PDB file of C-alpha atoms in Angstrom:
ATOM      1  CA  VAL A  11       0.041  -0.026   0.020  1.00 62.00           C
ATOM      2  CA  GLU A  12       2.095   2.900  -1.303  1.00 69.00           C
ATOM      3  CA  ASN A  13      -0.350   5.605  -0.232  1.00 72.00           C
ATOM      4  CA  HIS A  14      -0.728   4.311   3.401  1.00 77.00           C
ATOM      5  CA  ASP A  15       0.329   7.722   4.845  1.00 76.00           C
ATOM      6  CA  SER A  16      -2.642   9.425   3.338  1.00 78.00           C
ATOM      7  CA  PHE A  17      -4.874   7.558   5.801  1.00 81.00           C
ATOM      8  CA  GLY A  18      -4.813   8.750   9.398  1.00 79.00           C
ATOM      9  CA  PRO A  19      -4.066   6.423  12.369  1.00 81.00           C
ATOM     10  CA  ASP A  20      -7.791   6.297  13.222  1.00 86.00           C
ATOM     11  CA  PHE A  21      -8.423   4.525   9.951  1.00 87.00           C
ATOM     12  CA  TRP A  22      -5.936   1.762  10.726  1.00 88.00           C
ATOM     13  CA  VAL A  23      -7.278   1.375  14.269  1.00 90.00           C
ATOM     14  CA  LYS A  24     -10.744   0.892  13.024  1.00 91.00           C
ATOM     15  CA  ILE A  25      -9.563  -1.754  10.600  1.00 92.00           C
ATOM     16  CA  ALA A  26      -7.516  -3.529  13.181  1.00 92.00           C
ATOM     17  CA  HIS A  27     -10.414  -3.486  15.640  1.00 93.00           C
ATOM     18  CA  TRP A  28     -12.812  -4.859  13.083  1.00 94.00           C
ATOM     19  CA  GLN A  29     -10.342  -7.596  12.214  1.00 95.00           C
ATOM     20  CA  LEU A  30     -10.105  -8.595  15.882  1.00 95.00           C
ATOM     21  CA  LEU A  31     -13.832  -8.694  16.361  1.00 95.00           C
ATOM     22  CA  GLU A  32     -14.231 -10.866  13.165  1.00 95.00           C
ATOM     23  CA  TYR A  33     -11.578 -13.194  14.337  1.00 96.00           C
ATOM     24  CA  GLN A  34     -13.259 -13.516  17.703  1.00 97.00           C
ATOM     25  CA  ARG A  35     -16.794 -14.033  16.093  1.00 97.00           C
ATOM     26  CA  ASP A  36     -15.332 -16.662  13.629  1.00 95.00           C
ATOM     27  CA  ALA A  37     -13.616 -18.462  16.490  1.00 96.00           C
ATOM     28  CA  ARG A  38     -16.801 -18.699  18.583  1.00 97.00           C
ATOM     29  CA  LYS A  39     -18.769 -19.822  15.524  1.00 97.00           C
ATOM     30  CA  LEU A  40     -16.174 -22.559  14.724  1.00 95.00           C
ATOM     31  CA  LEU A  41     -16.532 -23.912  18.254  1.00 97.00           C
ATOM     32  CA  GLU A  42     -20.367 -23.828  18.149  1.00 97.00           C
ATOM     33  CA  ASP A  43     -20.381 -25.622  14.756  1.00 97.00           C
ATOM     34  CA  TYR A  44     -17.960 -28.283  16.121  1.00 95.00           C
ATOM     35  CA  ASP A  45     -20.134 -28.730  19.163  1.00 96.00           C
ATOM     36  CA  LYS A  46     -23.267 -29.052  17.028  1.00 97.00           C
ATOM     37  CA  HIS A  47     -21.485 -31.619  14.724  1.00 95.00           C
ATOM     38  CA  VAL A  48     -20.308 -33.634  17.698  1.00 95.00           C
ATOM     39  CA  SER A  49     -23.745 -33.621  19.293  1.00 95.00           C
ATOM     40  CA  MET A  50     -25.095 -35.494  16.259  1.00 94.00           C
ATOM     41  CA  LEU A  51     -22.639 -38.369  16.626  1.00 93.00           C
ATOM     42  CA  GLU A  52     -23.742 -41.589  18.148  1.00 92.00           C
ATOM     43  CA  LYS A  53     -20.395 -42.129  19.857  1.00 93.00           C
ATOM     44  CA  VAL A  54     -17.815 -39.530  20.804  1.00 92.00           C
ATOM     45  CA  GLU A  55     -14.361 -40.796  20.554  1.00 91.00           C
ATOM     46  CA  PRO A  56     -11.532 -39.601  22.805  1.00 91.00           C
ATOM     47  CA  ILE A  57      -9.761 -37.819  19.897  1.00 90.00           C
ATOM     48  CA  THR A  58     -12.946 -35.800  19.353  1.00 92.00           C
ATOM     49  CA  ARG A  59     -12.687 -34.664  23.056  1.00 93.00           C
ATOM     50  CA  LEU A  60      -8.988 -33.745  22.568  1.00 94.00           C
ATOM     51  CA  TYR A  61      -9.748 -31.655  19.613  1.00 94.00           C
ATOM     52  CA  ARG A  62     -12.678 -29.997  21.362  1.00 96.00           C
ATOM     53  CA  ALA A  63     -10.585 -29.178  24.359  1.00 96.00           C
ATOM     54  CA  ALA A  64      -7.803 -27.743  22.220  1.00 96.00           C
ATOM     55  CA  LEU A  65     -10.295 -25.681  20.112  1.00 96.00           C
ATOM     56  CA  ALA A  66     -11.983 -24.387  23.241  1.00 97.00           C
ATOM     57  CA  LYS A  67      -8.535 -23.187  24.639  1.00 97.00           C
ATOM     58  CA  ALA A  68      -7.784 -21.530  21.317  1.00 97.00           C
ATOM     59  CA  VAL A  69     -11.144 -19.785  21.236  1.00 97.00           C
ATOM     60  CA  GLU A  70     -10.705 -18.643  24.872  1.00 98.00           C
ATOM     61  CA  ARG A  71      -7.319 -17.096  23.878  1.00 97.00           C
ATOM     62  CA  ALA A  72      -9.005 -15.449  20.887  1.00 97.00           C
ATOM     63  CA  GLN A  73     -11.679 -13.904  23.119  1.00 97.00           C
ATOM     64  CA  ALA A  74      -9.055 -12.658  25.499  1.00 97.00           C
ATOM     65  CA  GLU A  75      -7.106 -10.658  22.852  1.00 94.00           C
ATOM     66  CA  SER A  76      -7.563  -7.033  23.384  1.00 91.00           C
ATOM     67  CA  PRO A  77      -7.668  -4.321  20.693  1.00 87.00           C
ATOM     68  CA  LEU A  78      -4.418  -2.718  19.829  1.00 80.00           C
ATOM     69  CA  ASN A  79      -3.725   0.625  21.435  1.00 76.00           C
ATOM     70  CA  GLY A  80      -4.667   3.368  19.046  1.00 72.00           C
ATOM     71  CA  TYR A  81      -1.322   5.094  19.269  1.00 71.00           C
ATOM     72  CA  ASP A  82       0.576   1.907  18.466  1.00 75.00           C
ATOM     73  CA  VAL A  83      -1.371   0.874  15.445  1.00 83.00           C
ATOM     74  CA  THR A  84       0.303   1.296  12.041  1.00 84.00           C
ATOM     75  CA  TRP A  85      -0.732   0.351   8.538  1.00 87.00           C
ATOM     76  CA  SER A  86       1.263  -2.847   8.668  1.00 88.00           C
ATOM     77  CA  ASP A  87      -0.692  -4.133  11.747  1.00 89.00           C
ATOM     78  CA  VAL A  88      -3.774  -4.711   9.519  1.00 90.00           C
ATOM     79  CA  PHE A  89      -1.735  -7.273   7.585  1.00 90.00           C
ATOM     80  CA  ILE A  90      -1.042  -9.510  10.612  1.00 89.00           C
ATOM     81  CA  ILE A  91      -2.985 -12.693  10.192  1.00 92.00           C
ATOM     82  CA  ARG A  92      -4.874 -14.084  13.070  1.00 92.00           C
ATOM     83  CA  HIS A  93      -5.908 -17.704  12.737  1.00 93.00           C
ATOM     84  CA  LEU A  94      -6.916 -20.408  15.279  1.00 93.00           C
ATOM     85  CA  SER A  95      -4.499 -22.902  13.654  1.00 92.00           C
ATOM     86  CA  TYR A  96      -1.626 -20.721  15.069  1.00 93.00           C
ATOM     87  CA  ASP A  97      -2.790 -21.467  18.635  1.00 95.00           C
ATOM     88  CA  PRO A  98      -0.207 -23.680  20.375  1.00 95.00           C
ATOM     89  CA  ASP A  99      -2.772 -26.068  21.952  1.00 94.00           C
ATOM     90  CA  LEU A 100      -4.655 -26.648  18.728  1.00 93.00           C
ATOM     91  CA  LYS A 101      -1.357 -26.869  16.789  1.00 92.00           C
ATOM     92  CA  GLY A 102      -0.070 -29.333  19.352  1.00 93.00           C
ATOM     93  CA  VAL A 103      -3.159 -31.663  18.825  1.00 92.00           C
ATOM     94  CA  ILE A 104      -2.921 -31.385  15.026  1.00 91.00           C
ATOM     95  CA  HIS A 105       0.785 -32.173  14.892  1.00 90.00           C
ATOM     96  CA  ASN A 106       0.636 -34.949  17.585  1.00 90.00           C
ATOM     97  CA  SER A 107       1.062 -38.255  15.632  1.00 86.00           C
ATOM     98  CA  ASP A 108      -0.477 -40.111  18.540  1.00 88.00           C
ATOM     99  CA  VAL A 109      -3.648 -38.101  17.929  1.00 86.00           C
ATOM    100  CA  THR A 110      -3.779 -37.191  14.265  1.00 88.00           C
ATOM    101  CA  SER A 111      -2.713 -39.550  11.612  1.00 89.00           C
ATOM    102  CA  LEU A 112      -0.218 -38.368   8.903  1.00 92.00           C
ATOM    103  CA  GLU A 113      -2.980 -38.503   6.333  1.00 93.00           C
ATOM    104  CA  GLY A 114      -5.429 -36.598   8.553  1.00 90.00           C
ATOM    105  CA  ARG A 115      -2.819 -34.016   9.472  1.00 91.00           C
ATOM    106  CA  GLN A 116      -1.880 -33.402   5.755  1.00 93.00           C
ATOM    107  CA  LYS A 117      -5.556 -33.118   4.826  1.00 94.00           C
ATOM    108  CA  LEU A 118      -6.214 -30.689   7.654  1.00 91.00           C
ATOM    109  CA  MET A 119      -3.054 -28.493   6.829  1.00 92.00           C
ATOM    110  CA  ARG A 120      -4.151 -28.345   3.137  1.00 94.00           C
ATOM    111  CA  LEU A 121      -7.526 -27.067   4.267  1.00 93.00           C
ATOM    112  CA  ILE A 122      -5.934 -24.510   6.612  1.00 93.00           C
ATOM    113  CA  ASP A 123      -3.553 -23.463   3.889  1.00 94.00           C
ATOM    114  CA  GLU A 124      -6.541 -22.763   1.624  1.00 93.00           C
ATOM    115  CA  LEU A 125      -8.178 -20.716   4.361  1.00 90.00           C
ATOM    116  CA  LEU A 126      -5.069 -18.709   4.936  1.00 92.00           C
ATOM    117  CA  LEU A 127      -5.040 -17.685   1.272  1.00 91.00           C
ATOM    118  CA  ASP A 128      -8.099 -15.450   1.940  1.00 89.00           C
ATOM    119  CA  GLU A 129      -6.308 -13.683   4.891  1.00 90.00           C
ATOM    120  CA  PRO A 130      -6.144 -10.982   6.058  1.00 90.00           C
ATOM    121  CA  HIS A 131      -9.744  -9.879   5.938  1.00 89.00           C
ATOM    122  CA  PHE A 132     -10.803  -6.332   5.579  1.00 89.00           C
ATOM    123  CA  PRO A 133     -13.991  -4.494   6.257  1.00 90.00           C
ATOM    124  CA  PRO A 134     -16.271  -4.235   3.093  1.00 84.00           C
ATOM    125  CA  GLU A 135     -15.730  -0.425   3.024  1.00 82.00           C
ATOM    126  CA  CYS A 136     -12.019  -1.014   2.304  1.00 82.00           C
ATOM    127  CA  TYR A 137     -12.591  -2.605  -1.014  1.00 76.00           C
ATOM    128  CA  SER A 138     -14.034   0.531  -2.361  1.00 71.00           C
ATOM    129  CA  LEU A 139     -10.898   2.445  -1.583  1.00 70.00           C
ATOM    130  CA  LYS A 140      -8.210   2.854  -4.305  1.00 64.00           C
ATOM    131  CA  PHE A 141      -4.915   1.505  -2.705  1.00 58.00           C
ATOM    132  CA  LYS A 142      -1.899   2.003  -4.817  1.00 46.00           C
TER     133      LYS A 142
END
């Protein structure tokens, strides 16, 4: 973004705050969807409980993140990617060969890689701006 200096700090703060709120909302929704899916299973395996516990910790950490201080936000902060797959507990379960098979891990990592291609997200209003 060559013309980033033409936007004041309040502009970048609003985007960073929106991104945080979206991340937190998406994290809660993922946990709710996971719980809904698990509730429909006839039998809940221990691995399902491990993933649920790790996901719940990741969501809890996401909810605990506070907005950046307005004076400290710069244009580059809005390009920092927040994703639950970066959470250490969730990452630990995904990469634990006793929990996740190599095939399952590769499949999950391909899915995560595809999701990360869409990051970072910006408020809809940003797409009408003409960044150079």
